[in-house]
Amino acid sequence: HVVMHDLLLTKVPLPDRKFNGAQQFAYTGVILMGAGSLLTGLAIYKPTQLAWLTFLFGGYEMARYIHFSLTVGYVMFIFIHLTQVAKAGWNNFRAMVTGLEIVQVKETEQHANN
């Protein structure tokens, strides 16, 4: 549902939650990718001392291939993440970085409060 909305294939508003399904999937994936990068990095760094780990990844060359693939995954995540931030707007980005969100009050709301 979220992907369809982001690709502008549906105009149904998304539910108001802290993290939507696509974000939960992406952030969980990045954490798992980090664990994979750590393990493949160790298998590449010390293939003789950690021969059992290198073996689990299918050998040195396969560990290098998996490690590189995970790096490509990080680049894709960053690209998509920056695209989503640009789509959300400068105010949303500023709120994420500084913790300050500028909210504009409509005139009708200002008159109702006075």
mmCIF file of N, CA and C in Angstrom:
data_model
loop_
_atom_site.group_PDB
_atom_site.id
_atom_site.type_symbol
_atom_site.label_atom_id
_atom_site.label_comp_id
_atom_site.label_asym_id
_atom_site.label_seq_id
_atom_site.Cartn_x
_atom_site.Cartn_y
_atom_site.Cartn_z
ATOM 1 N N HIS A 1 0.826 -1.192 0.000
ATOM 2 C CA HIS A 1 0.000 0.000 0.000
ATOM 3 C C HIS A 1 0.872 1.259 0.000
ATOM 4 N N VAL A 2 1.917 1.266 0.837
ATOM 5 C CA VAL A 2 2.804 2.431 0.924
ATOM 6 C C VAL A 2 3.564 2.632 -0.376
ATOM 7 N N VAL A 3 4.063 1.549 -0.949
ATOM 8 C CA VAL A 3 4.821 1.644 -2.197
ATOM 9 C C VAL A 3 3.926 2.170 -3.315
ATOM 10 N N MET A 4 2.691 1.694 -3.374
ATOM 11 C CA MET A 4 1.747 2.174 -4.391
ATOM 12 C C MET A 4 1.514 3.675 -4.222
ATOM 13 N N HIS A 5 1.413 4.129 -2.979
ATOM 14 C CA HIS A 5 1.206 5.552 -2.705
ATOM 15 C C HIS A 5 2.436 6.358 -3.125
ATOM 16 N N ASP A 6 3.626 5.865 -2.787
ATOM 17 C CA ASP A 6 4.862 6.583 -3.119
ATOM 18 C C ASP A 6 5.115 6.636 -4.618
ATOM 19 N N LEU A 7 4.647 5.638 -5.351
ATOM 20 C CA LEU A 7 4.790 5.633 -6.807
ATOM 21 C C LEU A 7 3.654 6.384 -7.496
ATOM 22 N N LEU A 8 2.812 7.031 -6.696
ATOM 23 C CA LEU A 8 1.676 7.833 -7.172
ATOM 24 C C LEU A 8 0.653 6.993 -7.937
ATOM 25 N N LEU A 9 0.531 5.716 -7.592
ATOM 26 C CA LEU A 9 -0.438 4.839 -8.235
ATOM 27 C C LEU A 9 -1.772 4.817 -7.494
ATOM 28 N N THR A 10 -1.791 5.335 -6.275
ATOM 29 C CA THR A 10 -3.022 5.444 -5.502
ATOM 30 C C THR A 10 -3.001 6.745 -4.716
ATOM 31 N N LYS A 11 -4.166 7.304 -4.491
ATOM 32 C CA LYS A 11 -4.253 8.563 -3.749
ATOM 33 C C LYS A 11 -4.876 8.374 -2.375
ATOM 34 N N VAL A 12 -5.060 7.126 -1.975
ATOM 35 C CA VAL A 12 -5.613 6.848 -0.656
ATOM 36 C C VAL A 12 -4.596 7.310 0.387
ATOM 37 N N PRO A 13 -5.002 8.158 1.338
ATOM 38 C CA PRO A 13 -4.043 8.646 2.329
ATOM 39 C C PRO A 13 -3.521 7.509 3.209
ATOM 40 N N LEU A 14 -2.262 7.636 3.586
ATOM 41 C CA LEU A 14 -1.639 6.626 4.432
ATOM 42 C C LEU A 14 -2.067 6.828 5.877
ATOM 43 N N PRO A 15 -2.130 5.747 6.657
ATOM 44 C CA PRO A 15 -2.458 5.903 8.075
ATOM 45 C C PRO A 15 -1.365 6.705 8.779
ATOM 46 N N ASP A 16 -1.750 7.484 9.772
ATOM 47 C CA ASP A 16 -0.808 8.339 10.489
ATOM 48 C C ASP A 16 -0.128 7.528 11.585
ATOM 49 N N ARG A 17 1.069 7.021 11.270
ATOM 50 C CA ARG A 17 1.851 6.244 12.226
ATOM 51 C C ARG A 17 3.272 6.770 12.215
ATOM 52 N N LYS A 18 4.021 6.444 13.267
ATOM 53 C CA LYS A 18 5.401 6.913 13.346
ATOM 54 C C LYS A 18 6.224 6.372 12.177
ATOM 55 N N PHE A 19 6.132 5.078 11.917
ATOM 56 C CA PHE A 19 6.827 4.454 10.789
ATOM 57 C C PHE A 19 5.824 3.612 10.020
ATOM 58 N N ASN A 20 5.778 3.817 8.701
ATOM 59 C CA ASN A 20 4.871 3.003 7.895
ATOM 60 C C ASN A 20 5.534 1.662 7.571
ATOM 61 N N GLY A 21 4.799 0.790 6.902
ATOM 62 C CA GLY A 21 5.301 -0.551 6.617
ATOM 63 C C GLY A 21 6.586 -0.566 5.812
ATOM 64 N N ALA A 22 6.691 0.311 4.827
ATOM 65 C CA ALA A 22 7.902 0.360 3.999
ATOM 66 C C ALA A 22 9.102 0.816 4.825
ATOM 67 N N GLN A 23 8.896 1.782 5.713
ATOM 68 C CA GLN A 23 9.989 2.248 6.563
ATOM 69 C C GLN A 23 10.429 1.145 7.521
ATOM 70 N N GLN A 24 9.481 0.451 8.117
ATOM 71 C CA GLN A 24 9.820 -0.636 9.031
ATOM 72 C C GLN A 24 10.629 -1.709 8.311
ATOM 73 N N PHE A 25 10.208 -2.051 7.110
ATOM 74 C CA PHE A 25 10.917 -3.057 6.315
ATOM 75 C C PHE A 25 12.326 -2.575 5.977
ATOM 76 N N ALA A 26 12.447 -1.315 5.530
ATOM 77 C CA ALA A 26 13.746 -0.775 5.116
ATOM 78 C C ALA A 26 14.712 -0.682 6.292
ATOM 79 N N TYR A 27 14.251 -0.164 7.425
ATOM 80 C CA TYR A 27 15.144 0.007 8.572
ATOM 81 C C TYR A 27 15.552 -1.333 9.173
ATOM 82 N N THR A 28 14.638 -2.293 9.198
ATOM 83 C CA THR A 28 15.001 -3.631 9.660
ATOM 84 C C THR A 28 16.014 -4.253 8.704
ATOM 85 N N GLY A 29 15.800 -4.049 7.406
ATOM 86 C CA GLY A 29 16.733 -4.563 6.407
ATOM 87 C C GLY A 29 18.123 -3.979 6.547
ATOM 88 N N VAL A 30 18.215 -2.684 6.830
ATOM 89 C CA VAL A 30 19.527 -2.046 6.981
ATOM 90 C C VAL A 30 20.250 -2.596 8.209
ATOM 91 N N ILE A 31 19.518 -2.847 9.285
ATOM 92 C CA ILE A 31 20.147 -3.429 10.477
ATOM 93 C C ILE A 31 20.675 -4.826 10.162
ATOM 94 N N LEU A 32 19.878 -5.623 9.462
ATOM 95 C CA LEU A 32 20.333 -6.963 9.079
ATOM 96 C C LEU A 32 21.506 -6.895 8.100
ATOM 97 N N MET A 33 21.467 -5.915 7.199
ATOM 98 C CA MET A 33 22.585 -5.730 6.270
ATOM 99 C C MET A 33 23.856 -5.368 7.034
ATOM 100 N N GLY A 34 23.716 -4.571 8.087
ATOM 101 C CA GLY A 34 24.876 -4.214 8.907
ATOM 102 C C GLY A 34 25.505 -5.440 9.542
ATOM 103 N N ALA A 35 24.662 -6.331 10.057
ATOM 104 C CA ALA A 35 25.180 -7.576 10.630
ATOM 105 C C ALA A 35 25.877 -8.405 9.553
ATOM 106 N N GLY A 36 25.266 -8.467 8.374
ATOM 107 C CA GLY A 36 25.883 -9.203 7.267
ATOM 108 C C GLY A 36 27.205 -8.602 6.843
ATOM 109 N N SER A 37 27.270 -7.273 6.801
ATOM 110 C CA SER A 37 28.523 -6.605 6.427
ATOM 111 C C SER A 37 29.615 -6.865 7.453
ATOM 112 N N LEU A 38 29.237 -6.853 8.715
ATOM 113 C CA LEU A 38 30.212 -7.128 9.767
ATOM 114 C C LEU A 38 30.773 -8.536 9.618
ATOM 115 N N LEU A 39 29.893 -9.501 9.443
ATOM 116 C CA LEU A 39 30.343 -10.894 9.342
ATOM 117 C C LEU A 39 31.132 -11.156 8.061
ATOM 118 N N THR A 40 30.659 -10.643 6.931
ATOM 119 C CA THR A 40 31.417 -10.853 5.689
ATOM 120 C C THR A 40 32.738 -10.093 5.740
ATOM 121 N N GLY A 41 32.735 -8.926 6.375
ATOM 122 C CA GLY A 41 33.977 -8.169 6.525
ATOM 123 C C GLY A 41 35.005 -8.933 7.341
ATOM 124 N N LEU A 42 34.555 -9.578 8.411
ATOM 125 C CA LEU A 42 35.471 -10.399 9.211
ATOM 126 C C LEU A 42 35.979 -11.591 8.406
ATOM 127 N N ALA A 43 35.097 -12.198 7.617
ATOM 128 C CA ALA A 43 35.503 -13.344 6.790
ATOM 129 C C ALA A 43 36.533 -12.932 5.744
ATOM 130 N N ILE A 44 36.422 -11.712 5.237
ATOM 131 C CA ILE A 44 37.381 -11.213 4.246
ATOM 132 C C ILE A 44 38.676 -10.772 4.924
ATOM 133 N N TYR A 45 38.553 -10.152 6.095
ATOM 134 C CA TYR A 45 39.706 -9.594 6.796
ATOM 135 C C TYR A 45 40.637 -10.689 7.326
ATOM 136 N N LYS A 46 40.066 -11.726 7.904
ATOM 137 C CA LYS A 46 40.865 -12.815 8.482
ATOM 138 C C LYS A 46 40.366 -14.169 7.971
ATOM 139 N N PRO A 47 40.541 -14.449 6.680
ATOM 140 C CA PRO A 47 39.979 -15.693 6.127
ATOM 141 C C PRO A 47 40.616 -16.962 6.691
ATOM 142 N N THR A 48 41.872 -16.888 7.098
ATOM 143 C CA THR A 48 42.537 -18.075 7.642
ATOM 144 C C THR A 48 42.152 -18.283 9.097
ATOM 145 N N GLN A 49 42.204 -17.210 9.887
ATOM 146 C CA GLN A 49 41.881 -17.309 11.304
ATOM 147 C C GLN A 49 40.395 -17.602 11.530
ATOM 148 N N LEU A 50 39.540 -17.091 10.649
ATOM 149 C CA LEU A 50 38.092 -17.317 10.751
ATOM 150 C C LEU A 50 37.616 -18.186 9.585
ATOM 151 N N ALA A 51 38.337 -19.283 9.374
ATOM 152 C CA ALA A 51 38.039 -20.158 8.234
ATOM 153 C C ALA A 51 36.612 -20.696 8.291
ATOM 154 N N TRP A 52 36.112 -20.970 9.487
ATOM 155 C CA TRP A 52 34.741 -21.479 9.624
ATOM 156 C C TRP A 52 33.721 -20.450 9.127
ATOM 157 N N LEU A 53 33.992 -19.165 9.401
ATOM 158 C CA LEU A 53 33.082 -18.110 8.965
ATOM 159 C C LEU A 53 33.165 -17.929 7.448
ATOM 160 N N THR A 54 34.385 -17.954 6.930
ATOM 161 C CA THR A 54 34.574 -17.848 5.481
ATOM 162 C C THR A 54 33.882 -19.015 4.780
ATOM 163 N N PHE A 55 33.977 -20.193 5.366
ATOM 164 C CA PHE A 55 33.315 -21.374 4.811
ATOM 165 C C PHE A 55 31.791 -21.197 4.799
ATOM 166 N N LEU A 56 31.236 -20.620 5.871
ATOM 167 C CA LEU A 56 29.783 -20.406 5.944
ATOM 168 C C LEU A 56 29.273 -19.516 4.817
ATOM 169 N N PHE A 57 30.110 -18.600 4.355
ATOM 170 C CA PHE A 57 29.717 -17.713 3.263
ATOM 171 C C PHE A 57 30.042 -18.297 1.894
ATOM 172 N N GLY A 58 30.538 -19.515 1.854
ATOM 173 C CA GLY A 58 30.811 -20.166 0.573
ATOM 174 C C GLY A 58 32.203 -19.896 0.047
ATOM 175 N N GLY A 59 33.099 -19.484 0.909
ATOM 176 C CA GLY A 59 34.474 -19.213 0.508
ATOM 177 C C GLY A 59 34.776 -17.723 0.454
ATOM 178 N N TYR A 60 36.040 -17.435 0.241
ATOM 179 C CA TYR A 60 36.519 -16.053 0.254
ATOM 180 C C TYR A 60 35.869 -15.213 -0.841
ATOM 181 N N GLU A 61 35.835 -15.742 -2.065
ATOM 182 C CA GLU A 61 35.270 -14.975 -3.185
ATOM 183 C C GLU A 61 33.784 -14.687 -2.984
ATOM 184 N N MET A 62 33.049 -15.670 -2.480
ATOM 185 C CA MET A 62 31.618 -15.460 -2.249
ATOM 186 C C MET A 62 31.404 -14.447 -1.120
ATOM 187 N N ALA A 63 32.241 -14.486 -0.090
ATOM 188 C CA ALA A 63 32.139 -13.500 0.992
ATOM 189 C C ALA A 63 32.382 -12.097 0.443
ATOM 190 N N ARG A 64 33.352 -11.965 -0.460
ATOM 191 C CA ARG A 64 33.605 -10.662 -1.091
ATOM 192 C C ARG A 64 32.409 -10.214 -1.921
ATOM 193 N N TYR A 65 31.808 -11.140 -2.659
ATOM 194 C CA TYR A 65 30.647 -10.828 -3.492
ATOM 195 C C TYR A 65 29.467 -10.372 -2.625
ATOM 196 N N ILE A 66 29.209 -11.097 -1.547
ATOM 197 C CA ILE A 66 28.109 -10.728 -0.644
ATOM 198 C C ILE A 66 28.388 -9.368 -0.013
ATOM 199 N N HIS A 67 29.633 -9.155 0.409
ATOM 200 C CA HIS A 67 30.014 -7.881 1.028
ATOM 201 C C HIS A 67 29.793 -6.721 0.047
ATOM 202 N N PHE A 68 30.197 -6.907 -1.195
ATOM 203 C CA PHE A 68 29.997 -5.872 -2.213
ATOM 204 C C PHE A 68 28.509 -5.649 -2.483
ATOM 205 N N SER A 69 27.741 -6.729 -2.552
ATOM 206 C CA SER A 69 26.296 -6.607 -2.786
ATOM 207 C C SER A 69 25.621 -5.828 -1.663
ATOM 208 N N LEU A 70 26.044 -6.058 -0.440
ATOM 209 C CA LEU A 70 25.498 -5.302 0.691
ATOM 210 C C LEU A 70 25.845 -3.820 0.567
ATOM 211 N N THR A 71 27.045 -3.524 0.087
ATOM 212 C CA THR A 71 27.443 -2.130 -0.119
ATOM 213 C C THR A 71 26.553 -1.467 -1.168
ATOM 214 N N VAL A 72 26.256 -2.177 -2.242
ATOM 215 C CA VAL A 72 25.333 -1.657 -3.258
ATOM 216 C C VAL A 72 23.962 -1.418 -2.627
ATOM 217 N N GLY A 73 23.547 -2.313 -1.745
ATOM 218 C CA GLY A 73 22.281 -2.145 -1.037
ATOM 219 C C GLY A 73 22.252 -0.884 -0.196
ATOM 220 N N TYR A 74 23.379 -0.560 0.466
ATOM 221 C CA TYR A 74 23.456 0.683 1.254
ATOM 222 C C TYR A 74 23.315 1.905 0.358
ATOM 223 N N VAL A 75 23.984 1.878 -0.781
ATOM 224 C CA VAL A 75 23.902 3.011 -1.717
ATOM 225 C C VAL A 75 22.467 3.187 -2.199
ATOM 226 N N MET A 76 21.796 2.086 -2.507
ATOM 227 C CA MET A 76 20.396 2.171 -2.938
ATOM 228 C C MET A 76 19.519 2.714 -1.815
ATOM 229 N N PHE A 77 19.747 2.259 -0.590
ATOM 230 C CA PHE A 77 18.968 2.739 0.555
ATOM 231 C C PHE A 77 19.151 4.243 0.727
ATOM 232 N N ILE A 78 20.398 4.709 0.655
ATOM 233 C CA ILE A 78 20.665 6.143 0.828
ATOM 234 C C ILE A 78 20.001 6.946 -0.286
ATOM 235 N N PHE A 79 20.094 6.479 -1.524
ATOM 236 C CA PHE A 79 19.468 7.189 -2.642
ATOM 237 C C PHE A 79 17.954 7.295 -2.451
ATOM 238 N N ILE A 80 17.320 6.171 -2.122
ATOM 239 C CA ILE A 80 15.865 6.176 -1.914
ATOM 240 C C ILE A 80 15.504 7.039 -0.712
ATOM 241 N N HIS A 81 16.304 6.949 0.345
ATOM 242 C CA HIS A 81 16.051 7.738 1.550
ATOM 243 C C HIS A 81 16.122 9.234 1.244
ATOM 244 N N LEU A 82 17.147 9.660 0.523
ATOM 245 C CA LEU A 82 17.275 11.078 0.178
ATOM 246 C C LEU A 82 16.151 11.529 -0.744
ATOM 247 N N THR A 83 15.716 10.646 -1.643
ATOM 248 C CA THR A 83 14.581 10.972 -2.512
ATOM 249 C C THR A 83 13.315 11.176 -1.688
ATOM 250 N N GLN A 84 13.092 10.312 -0.716
ATOM 251 C CA GLN A 84 11.912 10.444 0.143
ATOM 252 C C GLN A 84 11.984 11.711 0.996
ATOM 253 N N VAL A 85 13.170 12.059 1.482
ATOM 254 C CA VAL A 85 13.331 13.290 2.265
ATOM 255 C C VAL A 85 13.030 14.504 1.397
ATOM 256 N N ALA A 86 13.532 14.503 0.164
ATOM 257 C CA ALA A 86 13.259 15.625 -0.745
ATOM 258 C C ALA A 86 11.768 15.721 -1.045
ATOM 259 N N LYS A 87 11.116 14.574 -1.196
ATOM 260 C CA LYS A 87 9.681 14.554 -1.472
ATOM 261 C C LYS A 87 8.879 15.092 -0.285
ATOM 262 N N ALA A 88 9.331 14.806 0.932
ATOM 263 C CA ALA A 88 8.613 15.237 2.135
ATOM 264 C C ALA A 88 8.748 16.734 2.368
ATOM 265 N N GLY A 89 9.828 17.336 1.879
ATOM 266 C CA GLY A 89 9.977 18.780 2.000
ATOM 267 C C GLY A 89 11.020 19.204 3.021
ATOM 268 N N TRP A 90 11.439 20.458 2.876
ATOM 269 C CA TRP A 90 12.496 21.026 3.709
ATOM 270 C C TRP A 90 12.088 21.083 5.176
ATOM 271 N N ASN A 91 10.847 21.418 5.476
ATOM 272 C CA ASN A 91 10.401 21.538 6.862
ATOM 273 C C ASN A 91 10.511 20.195 7.584
ATOM 274 N N ASN A 92 10.167 19.125 6.902
ATOM 275 C CA ASN A 92 10.269 17.795 7.490
ATOM 276 C C ASN A 92 11.734 17.433 7.748
ATOM 277 N N PHE A 93 12.613 17.746 6.797
ATOM 278 C CA PHE A 93 14.045 17.474 6.969
ATOM 279 C C PHE A 93 14.607 18.269 8.142
ATOM 280 N N ARG A 94 14.252 19.547 8.217
ATOM 281 C CA ARG A 94 14.722 20.395 9.315
ATOM 282 C C ARG A 94 14.247 19.833 10.654
ATOM 283 N N ALA A 95 13.014 19.352 10.703
ATOM 284 C CA ALA A 95 12.489 18.777 11.937
ATOM 285 C C ALA A 95 13.267 17.528 12.347
ATOM 286 N N MET A 96 13.673 16.712 11.374
ATOM 287 C CA MET A 96 14.446 15.512 11.692
ATOM 288 C C MET A 96 15.830 15.867 12.221
ATOM 289 N N VAL A 97 16.456 16.890 11.642
ATOM 290 C CA VAL A 97 17.828 17.235 12.010
ATOM 291 C C VAL A 97 17.880 18.052 13.299
ATOM 292 N N THR A 98 17.020 19.072 13.402
ATOM 293 C CA THR A 98 17.095 19.997 14.540
ATOM 294 C C THR A 98 16.076 19.713 15.633
ATOM 295 N N GLY A 99 15.017 18.999 15.291
ATOM 296 C CA GLY A 99 13.952 18.765 16.260
ATOM 297 C C GLY A 99 12.922 19.874 16.286
ATOM 298 N N LEU A 100 13.072 20.869 15.403
ATOM 299 C CA LEU A 100 12.143 21.995 15.350
ATOM 300 C C LEU A 100 11.317 21.921 14.077
ATOM 301 N N GLU A 101 10.009 21.963 14.228
ATOM 302 C CA GLU A 101 9.121 21.943 13.075
ATOM 303 C C GLU A 101 8.348 23.255 13.043
ATOM 304 N N ILE A 102 8.343 23.890 11.892
ATOM 305 C CA ILE A 102 7.607 25.142 11.728
ATOM 306 C C ILE A 102 6.208 24.797 11.230
ATOM 307 N N VAL A 103 5.207 25.185 12.015
ATOM 308 C CA VAL A 103 3.820 24.910 11.662
ATOM 309 C C VAL A 103 3.141 26.235 11.381
ATOM 310 N N GLN A 104 2.575 26.356 10.197
ATOM 311 C CA GLN A 104 1.867 27.582 9.845
ATOM 312 C C GLN A 104 0.403 27.434 10.230
ATOM 313 N N VAL A 105 -0.092 28.429 10.965
ATOM 314 C CA VAL A 105 -1.474 28.422 11.412
ATOM 315 C C VAL A 105 -2.304 29.170 10.381
ATOM 316 N N LYS A 106 -3.425 28.587 9.989
ATOM 317 C CA LYS A 106 -4.313 29.239 9.028
ATOM 318 C C LYS A 106 -5.012 30.415 9.699
ATOM 319 N N GLU A 107 -5.394 31.410 8.902
ATOM 320 C CA GLU A 107 -6.041 32.612 9.441
ATOM 321 C C GLU A 107 -7.324 32.290 10.179
ATOM 322 N N THR A 108 -8.106 31.357 9.679
ATOM 323 C CA THR A 108 -9.376 31.032 10.332
ATOM 324 C C THR A 108 -9.142 30.470 11.725
ATOM 325 N N GLU A 109 -8.056 29.713 11.907
ATOM 326 C CA GLU A 109 -7.735 29.173 13.224
ATOM 327 C C GLU A 109 -7.261 30.275 14.156
ATOM 328 N N GLN A 110 -6.521 31.263 13.633
ATOM 329 C CA GLN A 110 -6.048 32.372 14.457
ATOM 330 C C GLN A 110 -7.222 33.193 14.968
ATOM 331 N N HIS A 111 -8.202 33.480 14.106
ATOM 332 C CA HIS A 111 -9.362 34.276 14.507
ATOM 333 C C HIS A 111 -10.233 33.514 15.501
ATOM 334 N N ALA A 112 -10.302 32.217 15.370
ATOM 335 C CA ALA A 112 -11.119 31.417 16.275
ATOM 336 C C ALA A 112 -10.519 31.393 17.675
ATOM 337 N N ASN A 113 -9.185 31.476 17.768
ATOM 338 C CA ASN A 113 -8.511 31.440 19.066
ATOM 339 C C ASN A 113 -8.532 32.791 19.770
ATOM 340 N N ASN A 114 -8.798 33.876 19.066
ATOM 341 C CA ASN A 114 -8.777 35.219 19.680
ATOM 342 C C ASN A 114 -10.065 35.575 20.303
#
